[in-house]
Amino acid sequence: MIQIDNLGFSYAEGLFRFVLPRLSIGRGEVCCITGPSGYGKTTLLSLIAGILVPADGVIQVDGLNLPELSEKERRQFRLEKIGFVFQDLELLDYLNVYENIGVGRFLDNSRVWNREAIQNYDQHIRELAARTGIERHLNRHPAQLSRGEKQRVALCRSLVNSPVLILADEATGSLDPENREKTRDLLYGYCRETGATLVEASHDRSGLENFDRIFDLPAIAEILPLEEQP
Amino acid sequence: MRNLLFLAVRYLRFHRFRTVILLLTLTSLLYLPLAVILITDISQQSLTLRAESTPVIIGSRGSDLDLVMNALYFQPSQLRTVPYSLLDELNHEERGRPVPFFLGDTARGYPVAGTSPAYFSERNLRVAEGYMITGLGECVLGSRVAESLGLKPGDRIITDPENPYHLAGSYPLELKVTGILEASAGWDDRAIFTDIRTAWIARGLGHGHDELAGEQGTVLKEEKGNLVGNASVRMYNRIDPENRNDFHFHGSTADFPLSGILFFPDSSRSEAMILSAYGEHSLLQAVEPDKVILKLLDTLFRIREILNWVLGVTLTITTGAVVFILVLTVRLRKAESLTLYRMGGSRSLIVRLTAVETFILGIISFLISLLLLGVTWLFRLNILDLLIQ
Amino acid sequence: MKSNFFVLFFLTLSSLLQAAGGQDSSESTGGKPLVFTANYPLYYLCLSYAGDSVEMIWPFDEGEDPAFWEPEDEDIRILQGADLLILNGAGYDKWLEYSFIDTGKTVDSSRRFRDTFIETDRSGSHSHGGGDIHDHGGTAFTLWLDLSQYSRQAEEVHKALVKLLPRDEETLKERHRVMSDRIEALDRDFRAAAEQYEDTPLLGSHPVYQYFARAYNLEIHSLLLEPDVYPSEKDWKDLAQMKALYGADLMIWEGEPLPETRSTLEEMGIGWFVISPGFNMPEEGDFMGLLEKNLRALKNRGTGQ
């Protein structure tokens, strides 16, 4: 599913270079990338999602070499293949739960939304909401929800496009153990059911027993200081 | 575009307070300058139109503006009256059509203008409903008067005991409404017209009462053959066909007052003759309303000039504020922009969203401004009234 | 002056709306101007001068004295549409005092000899049969019985018509010349016929002969009698008294008196003849015919009537 070789990346104004010689994750695997804060977990997820483009190296996701794609193609790739669960959830305050889950629809201009497509999408949103137990809140705004409920909205949003790869960035970090378990169960459940791949980034090393593989980032990647430019 | 619209509308709806503030700002940005232009242009157009349609006004010597404002816009005047005999003189000079007018009273706040039938033909005013006045005690109403007071032909309206034209007041006279004039979109819509003699009677210059001679109990005393009526003599407050013969004027009507005479000369030569004839008169003056109004408009334009500056500064500041709000919005939504980008949205999505939102606000503001301008247009006469006063 | 497009737009719109609601203001008489005259003598002049090019308004009932006409609203509306209103003047056109008529369209046919009007006392208010009470107080108004005055009225009528119908000026002038000649001739005839009354006081049935008397040097003492009403006891007493007082045994009537009246007059030894003021249309003939009839009566002292 994910094949990374000789990846080198640095931020434009950054002082360090993130180097990952090799990482390979198979289809349907449920993995966790751990490491201390600031070690590049989010950067790695962004690279895998095609949000960041490496200076060199290969990132192949679902058969596509991301650095070779155009900006537009990478966006389309995210829309179609990736489900993102953000650290801060990042729900849109001005949309209600239903619209937040389906916000991807408003971002995707390439798809033709006929009546049938809209109906299916609607059904899908309602199913997800029912499964995550937030079907009662569909008309509410995020500000009216508890943290756990918001988390589930964010989860539904990441799953609504039936992604083949789910990237979760500290998705469960701020949850109490009970909610964390629930959320992870949902994610695992989805992956087991659909054969989707899950990559979660977490600085917390507890409760990792359910993951197929755990990558300790400091062990597989390096952060090197950038040489002074001549 | 549909998606952008959806998100923009959702955003505007959620941030109502911000939306309202922006709407108000944009509306004032559009409406205020247009309203100033509209009002000054309407004032100019309607003042000049009316002034131009009345070539000459003859009245008592004094402020020419007072005379014009009184004659054309029914404003109270400080000028003395002119005698009715002047009308005969002008008639006999045969240099055009003199139209007398006398503003002495109001009825339910609207000016009661006594005049002659020529007023209606010269002003091209036709009766839309009912009939033209035929005699004493009758009136026709301007369309706005009829509309605002809910009067129709056959109804009656009573003159006010006190009014801005004559603070002393007089005995109220009941007027019968015979007709409603067609709307003229001018001051005539806001006046009540009667026969000049009815206006005099309303002013208390002529009256009707029961026959004194031979009636028991009505004669107070007899002085040198004149009967003096006591308080039981009924003053008519209504003129009917039955009693209109009894209405009479004390003294010769030749000396009776006119506020002035509108003069419609038959040629430009006649106009020049009339203007020069009264130009050097010690008691009278003949003015060309368009020239007087032009002087007034000069003042108006100076005011507009100043207003333009004030507006210019205000608008610049407002525009700056709007731009600031928009830039701030884009900045505040940076995190959202990033989220949407990470989900596959375009990097410029928020900028485009803000643009669409501004566009929507612009359209709504434009419509509101248009509506307000429409309302301004509807109330233009009230606004003009205020301006003139 | 700067002008703004939408002000123009609004103005245009409102004027369009106005125009759509407006009616045609042109005359509804097929182009002929409408002319009103206050009584028959003036009507006759107008008709003789311009009968073919104007539409005459004659709102008076048969036998009605136009001096006491009280127009209905509908009459006034018709007069408001008139292009010219020829008045008698001398306080004759009383209805004008309470009617909404444009004075600019009126012509007072006697305004040039106002200073020679005869003032009468106001005491004599009376009613004619069932008619309204009225008086002849103020100014005597039967101007036209003095034909020199009638001639001056004709002059005014002529001028007014020339102003109204400038294209017919020549025709009007010619007709007026003919009319003036006729009136002048008649005036001379009346003067001649009146000479025989130099020392003969006359009684008048009604106070309408003031100018007639002044013009033709007649001494006429008027009562308040109507030809179609048989005089009361008191009237007869007054008549007898006046006959005795002025030594008058000849009486002028406005119209032929009733047969009963005639026989009583005969019994009293009072002769009579008719000088008709002609204020309304005669049953037959025209105003000139009426004047000629008056002239014959005056000449013949009533004999042969």
PDB file of N, CA and C in Angstrom, chain C residues 182-243:
ATOM      1  N   ARG C 182     -77.334  98.881 -38.263  1.00  0.00           N
ATOM      2  CA  ARG C 182     -78.745  98.597 -37.944  1.00  0.00           C
ATOM      3  C   ARG C 182     -79.107  99.127 -36.565  1.00  0.00           C
ATOM      4  N   ILE C 183     -78.184  98.872 -35.611  1.00  0.00           N
ATOM      5  CA  ILE C 183     -78.480  99.313 -34.245  1.00  0.00           C
ATOM      6  C   ILE C 183     -78.543 100.843 -34.186  1.00  0.00           C
ATOM      7  N   GLU C 184     -77.602 101.474 -34.871  1.00  0.00           N
ATOM      8  CA  GLU C 184     -77.583 102.940 -34.871  1.00  0.00           C
ATOM      9  C   GLU C 184     -78.863 103.504 -35.494  1.00  0.00           C
ATOM     10  N   ALA C 185     -79.270 102.878 -36.581  1.00  0.00           N
ATOM     11  CA  ALA C 185     -80.487 103.327 -37.255  1.00  0.00           C
ATOM     12  C   ALA C 185     -81.680 103.183 -36.313  1.00  0.00           C
ATOM     13  N   LEU C 186     -81.745 102.058 -35.665  1.00  0.00           N
ATOM     14  CA  LEU C 186     -82.844 101.818 -34.727  1.00  0.00           C
ATOM     15  C   LEU C 186     -82.799 102.813 -33.579  1.00  0.00           C
ATOM     16  N   ASP C 187     -81.577 103.083 -33.127  1.00  0.00           N
ATOM     17  CA  ASP C 187     -81.407 104.036 -32.026  1.00  0.00           C
ATOM     18  C   ASP C 187     -81.994 105.394 -32.428  1.00  0.00           C
ATOM     19  N   ARG C 188     -81.677 105.799 -33.661  1.00  0.00           N
ATOM     20  CA  ARG C 188     -82.225 107.082 -34.159  1.00  0.00           C
ATOM     21  C   ARG C 188     -83.749 107.027 -34.199  1.00  0.00           C
ATOM     22  N   ASP C 189     -84.250 105.886 -34.676  1.00  0.00           N
ATOM     23  CA  ASP C 189     -85.699 105.733 -34.781  1.00  0.00           C
ATOM     24  C   ASP C 189     -86.356 105.815 -33.403  1.00  0.00           C
ATOM     25  N   PHE C 190     -85.742 105.157 -32.423  1.00  0.00           N
ATOM     26  CA  PHE C 190     -86.292 105.182 -31.063  1.00  0.00           C
ATOM     27  C   PHE C 190     -86.296 106.604 -30.530  1.00  0.00           C
ATOM     28  N   ARG C 191     -85.156 107.273 -30.786  1.00  0.00           N
ATOM     29  CA  ARG C 191     -85.040 108.656 -30.310  1.00  0.00           C
ATOM     30  C   ARG C 191     -86.187 109.520 -30.907  1.00  0.00           C
ATOM     31  N   ALA C 192     -86.394 109.315 -32.207  1.00  0.00           N
ATOM     32  CA  ALA C 192     -87.435 110.091 -32.891  1.00  0.00           C
ATOM     33  C   ALA C 192     -88.816 109.739 -32.336  1.00  0.00           C
ATOM     34  N   ALA C 193     -89.039 108.443 -32.165  1.00  0.00           N
ATOM     35  CA  ALA C 193     -90.352 107.997 -31.697  1.00  0.00           C
ATOM     36  C   ALA C 193     -90.625 108.473 -30.281  1.00  0.00           C
ATOM     37  N   ALA C 194     -89.531 108.635 -29.503  1.00  0.00           N
ATOM     38  CA  ALA C 194     -89.712 109.005 -28.093  1.00  0.00           C
ATOM     39  C   ALA C 194     -90.009 110.487 -27.915  1.00  0.00           C
ATOM     40  N   GLU C 195     -89.736 111.246 -28.990  1.00  0.00           N
ATOM     41  CA  GLU C 195     -89.907 112.700 -28.863  1.00  0.00           C
ATOM     42  C   GLU C 195     -91.324 113.097 -28.449  1.00  0.00           C
ATOM     43  N   GLN C 196     -92.277 112.302 -28.922  1.00  0.00           N
ATOM     44  CA  GLN C 196     -93.679 112.627 -28.639  1.00  0.00           C
ATOM     45  C   GLN C 196     -94.011 112.528 -27.148  1.00  0.00           C
ATOM     46  N   TYR C 197     -93.095 111.869 -26.336  1.00  0.00           N
ATOM     47  CA  TYR C 197     -93.401 111.671 -24.912  1.00  0.00           C
ATOM     48  C   TYR C 197     -92.739 112.731 -24.037  1.00  0.00           C
ATOM     49  N   GLU C 198     -92.297 113.815 -24.689  1.00  0.00           N
ATOM     50  CA  GLU C 198     -91.514 114.803 -23.948  1.00  0.00           C
ATOM     51  C   GLU C 198     -92.225 115.257 -22.667  1.00  0.00           C
ATOM     52  N   ASP C 199     -93.530 115.460 -22.762  1.00  0.00           N
ATOM     53  CA  ASP C 199     -94.263 115.916 -21.584  1.00  0.00           C
ATOM     54  C   ASP C 199     -95.232 114.851 -21.084  1.00  0.00           C
ATOM     55  N   THR C 200     -94.945 113.597 -21.463  1.00  0.00           N
ATOM     56  CA  THR C 200     -95.865 112.536 -21.070  1.00  0.00           C
ATOM     57  C   THR C 200     -95.184 111.558 -20.121  1.00  0.00           C
ATOM     58  N   PRO C 201     -95.512 111.661 -18.828  1.00  0.00           N
ATOM     59  CA  PRO C 201     -94.943 110.667 -17.912  1.00  0.00           C
ATOM     60  C   PRO C 201     -95.532 109.283 -18.185  1.00  0.00           C
ATOM     61  N   LEU C 202     -94.720 108.252 -18.012  1.00  0.00           N
ATOM     62  CA  LEU C 202     -95.173 106.881 -18.272  1.00  0.00           C
ATOM     63  C   LEU C 202     -95.045 106.047 -17.004  1.00  0.00           C
ATOM     64  N   LEU C 203     -95.892 105.039 -16.955  1.00  0.00           N
ATOM     65  CA  LEU C 203     -95.752 104.070 -15.869  1.00  0.00           C
ATOM     66  C   LEU C 203     -95.077 102.826 -16.434  1.00  0.00           C
ATOM     67  N   GLY C 204     -94.237 102.199 -15.632  1.00  0.00           N
ATOM     68  CA  GLY C 204     -93.576 100.959 -16.068  1.00  0.00           C
ATOM     69  C   GLY C 204     -94.057  99.828 -15.198  1.00  0.00           C
ATOM     70  N   SER C 205     -94.304  98.668 -15.818  1.00  0.00           N
ATOM     71  CA  SER C 205     -94.802  97.536 -15.016  1.00  0.00           C
ATOM     72  C   SER C 205     -93.706  96.999 -14.091  1.00  0.00           C
ATOM     73  N   HIS C 206     -92.435  97.180 -14.458  1.00  0.00           N
ATOM     74  CA  HIS C 206     -91.335  96.575 -13.702  1.00  0.00           C
ATOM     75  C   HIS C 206     -90.110  97.467 -13.836  1.00  0.00           C
ATOM     76  N   PRO C 207     -89.251  97.524 -12.824  1.00  0.00           N
ATOM     77  CA  PRO C 207     -88.109  98.446 -12.918  1.00  0.00           C
ATOM     78  C   PRO C 207     -86.999  97.911 -13.836  1.00  0.00           C
ATOM     79  N   VAL C 208     -87.289  97.914 -15.131  1.00  0.00           N
ATOM     80  CA  VAL C 208     -86.263  97.451 -16.075  1.00  0.00           C
ATOM     81  C   VAL C 208     -85.989  98.515 -17.140  1.00  0.00           C
ATOM     82  N   TYR C 209     -86.630  99.662 -17.014  1.00  0.00           N
ATOM     83  CA  TYR C 209     -86.552 100.654 -18.109  1.00  0.00           C
ATOM     84  C   TYR C 209     -85.640 101.842 -17.793  1.00  0.00           C
ATOM     85  N   GLN C 210     -84.730 101.692 -16.803  1.00  0.00           N
ATOM     86  CA  GLN C 210     -83.909 102.828 -16.379  1.00  0.00           C
ATOM     87  C   GLN C 210     -83.086 103.419 -17.535  1.00  0.00           C
ATOM     88  N   TYR C 211     -82.373 102.542 -18.248  1.00  0.00           N
ATOM     89  CA  TYR C 211     -81.502 103.035 -19.324  1.00  0.00           C
ATOM     90  C   TYR C 211     -82.326 103.475 -20.534  1.00  0.00           C
ATOM     91  N   PHE C 212     -83.420 102.754 -20.747  1.00  0.00           N
ATOM     92  CA  PHE C 212     -84.329 103.081 -21.843  1.00  0.00           C
ATOM     93  C   PHE C 212     -84.854 104.511 -21.648  1.00  0.00           C
ATOM     94  N   ALA C 213     -85.253 104.775 -20.397  1.00  0.00           N
ATOM     95  CA  ALA C 213     -85.782 106.084 -20.072  1.00  0.00           C
ATOM     96  C   ALA C 213     -84.723 107.165 -20.231  1.00  0.00           C
ATOM     97  N   ARG C 214     -83.510 106.864 -19.728  1.00  0.00           N
ATOM     98  CA  ARG C 214     -82.439 107.843 -19.787  1.00  0.00           C
ATOM     99  C   ARG C 214     -82.050 108.136 -21.243  1.00  0.00           C
ATOM    100  N   ALA C 215     -81.973 107.066 -22.042  1.00  0.00           N
ATOM    101  CA  ALA C 215     -81.505 107.220 -23.414  1.00  0.00           C
ATOM    102  C   ALA C 215     -82.493 108.024 -24.258  1.00  0.00           C
ATOM    103  N   TYR C 216     -83.771 107.770 -24.034  1.00  0.00           N
ATOM    104  CA  TYR C 216     -84.752 108.381 -24.938  1.00  0.00           C
ATOM    105  C   TYR C 216     -85.603 109.460 -24.245  1.00  0.00           C
ATOM    106  N   ASN C 217     -85.024 110.015 -23.189  1.00  0.00           N
ATOM    107  CA  ASN C 217     -85.660 111.122 -22.482  1.00  0.00           C
ATOM    108  C   ASN C 217     -87.099 110.833 -22.075  1.00  0.00           C
ATOM    109  N   LEU C 218     -87.306 109.673 -21.475  1.00  0.00           N
ATOM    110  CA  LEU C 218     -88.652 109.308 -21.043  1.00  0.00           C
ATOM    111  C   LEU C 218     -88.724 109.405 -19.533  1.00  0.00           C
ATOM    112  N   GLU C 219     -89.906 109.744 -19.057  1.00  0.00           N
ATOM    113  CA  GLU C 219     -90.107 109.755 -17.613  1.00  0.00           C
ATOM    114  C   GLU C 219     -90.935 108.519 -17.299  1.00  0.00           C
ATOM    115  N   ILE C 220     -90.291 107.482 -16.706  1.00  0.00           N
ATOM    116  CA  ILE C 220     -90.998 106.221 -16.448  1.00  0.00           C
ATOM    117  C   ILE C 220     -90.977 105.931 -14.954  1.00  0.00           C
ATOM    118  N   HIS C 221     -92.162 105.743 -14.395  1.00  0.00           N
ATOM    119  CA  HIS C 221     -92.262 105.387 -12.982  1.00  0.00           C
ATOM    120  C   HIS C 221     -92.690 103.939 -12.879  1.00  0.00           C
ATOM    121  N   SER C 222     -91.803 103.126 -12.280  1.00  0.00           N
ATOM    122  CA  SER C 222     -92.050 101.677 -12.326  1.00  0.00           C
ATOM    123  C   SER C 222     -92.700 101.127 -11.085  1.00  0.00           C
ATOM    124  N   LEU C 223     -93.534 100.126 -11.340  1.00  0.00           N
ATOM    125  CA  LEU C 223     -94.118  99.338 -10.258  1.00  0.00           C
ATOM    126  C   LEU C 223     -93.424  97.981 -10.251  1.00  0.00           C
ATOM    127  N   LEU C 224     -94.038  97.024  -9.570  1.00  0.00           N
ATOM    128  CA  LEU C 224     -93.431  95.682  -9.551  1.00  0.00           C
ATOM    129  C   LEU C 224     -94.489  94.678  -9.998  1.00  0.00           C
ATOM    130  N   LEU C 225     -94.906  94.817 -11.255  1.00  0.00           N
ATOM    131  CA  LEU C 225     -95.974  93.952 -11.762  1.00  0.00           C
ATOM    132  C   LEU C 225     -95.426  92.996 -12.806  1.00  0.00           C
ATOM    133  N   GLU C 226     -96.095  91.868 -12.907  1.00  0.00           N
ATOM    134  CA  GLU C 226     -95.708  90.870 -13.910  1.00  0.00           C
ATOM    135  C   GLU C 226     -96.859  90.727 -14.890  1.00  0.00           C
ATOM    136  N   PRO C 227     -96.525  90.652 -16.192  1.00  0.00           N
ATOM    137  CA  PRO C 227     -97.610  90.550 -17.173  1.00  0.00           C
ATOM    138  C   PRO C 227     -98.445  89.282 -16.995  1.00  0.00           C
ATOM    139  N   ASP C 228     -97.834  88.206 -16.509  1.00  0.00           N
ATOM    140  CA  ASP C 228     -98.575  86.943 -16.424  1.00  0.00           C
ATOM    141  C   ASP C 228     -99.201  86.719 -15.048  1.00  0.00           C
ATOM    142  N   VAL C 229     -99.190  87.749 -14.215  1.00  0.00           N
ATOM    143  CA  VAL C 229     -99.809  87.623 -12.884  1.00  0.00           C
ATOM    144  C   VAL C 229    -100.830  88.764 -12.732  1.00  0.00           C
ATOM    145  N   TYR C 230    -102.028  88.418 -12.290  1.00  0.00           N
ATOM    146  CA  TYR C 230    -103.012  89.466 -12.075  1.00  0.00           C
ATOM    147  C   TYR C 230    -102.651  90.237 -10.816  1.00  0.00           C
ATOM    148  N   PRO C 231    -102.506  91.568 -10.913  1.00  0.00           N
ATOM    149  CA  PRO C 231    -102.049  92.360  -9.764  1.00  0.00           C
ATOM    150  C   PRO C 231    -102.986  92.227  -8.567  1.00  0.00           C
ATOM    151  N   SER C 232    -102.404  92.390  -7.385  1.00  0.00           N
ATOM    152  CA  SER C 232    -103.185  92.286  -6.147  1.00  0.00           C
ATOM    153  C   SER C 232    -103.945  93.602  -5.908  1.00  0.00           C
ATOM    154  N   GLU C 233    -104.819  93.573  -4.904  1.00  0.00           N
ATOM    155  CA  GLU C 233    -105.566  94.769  -4.505  1.00  0.00           C
ATOM    156  C   GLU C 233    -104.629  95.937  -4.267  1.00  0.00           C
ATOM    157  N   LYS C 234    -103.548  95.602  -3.535  1.00  0.00           N
ATOM    158  CA  LYS C 234    -102.578  96.639  -3.137  1.00  0.00           C
ATOM    159  C   LYS C 234    -101.903  97.193  -4.394  1.00  0.00           C
ATOM    160  N   ASP C 235    -101.542  96.257  -5.306  1.00  0.00           N
ATOM    161  CA  ASP C 235    -100.902  96.693  -6.553  1.00  0.00           C
ATOM    162  C   ASP C 235    -101.785  97.687  -7.292  1.00  0.00           C
ATOM    163  N   TRP C 236    -103.074  97.351  -7.363  1.00  0.00           N
ATOM    164  CA  TRP C 236    -104.000  98.239  -8.071  1.00  0.00           C
ATOM    165  C   TRP C 236    -104.081  99.588  -7.376  1.00  0.00           C
ATOM    166  N   LYS C 237    -104.072  99.531  -6.033  1.00  0.00           N
ATOM    167  CA  LYS C 237    -104.140 100.782  -5.254  1.00  0.00           C
ATOM    168  C   LYS C 237    -102.910 101.636  -5.553  1.00  0.00           C
ATOM    169  N   ASP C 238    -101.723 100.951  -5.541  1.00  0.00           N
ATOM    170  CA  ASP C 238    -100.463 101.657  -5.826  1.00  0.00           C
ATOM    171  C   ASP C 238    -100.503 102.274  -7.214  1.00  0.00           C
ATOM    172  N   LEU C 239    -101.036 101.484  -8.149  1.00  0.00           N
ATOM    173  CA  LEU C 239    -101.083 101.936  -9.536  1.00  0.00           C
ATOM    174  C   LEU C 239    -101.942 103.194  -9.637  1.00  0.00           C
ATOM    175  N   ALA C 240    -103.114 103.143  -8.966  1.00  0.00           N
ATOM    176  CA  ALA C 240    -104.032 104.281  -9.000  1.00  0.00           C
ATOM    177  C   ALA C 240    -103.356 105.508  -8.395  1.00  0.00           C
ATOM    178  N   GLN C 241    -102.633 105.254  -7.308  1.00  0.00           N
ATOM    179  CA  GLN C 241    -101.936 106.341  -6.634  1.00  0.00           C
ATOM    180  C   GLN C 241    -100.899 106.981  -7.547  1.00  0.00           C
ATOM    181  N   MET C 242    -100.100 106.115  -8.211  1.00  0.00           N
ATOM    182  CA  MET C 242     -99.043 106.630  -9.071  1.00  0.00           C
ATOM    183  C   MET C 242     -99.629 107.372 -10.269  1.00  0.00           C
ATOM    184  N   LYS C 243    -100.732 106.846 -10.773  1.00  0.00           N
ATOM    185  CA  LYS C 243    -101.402 107.484 -11.906  1.00  0.00           C
ATOM    186  C   LYS C 243    -101.771 108.912 -11.523  1.00  0.00           C
TER     187      LYS C 243
END
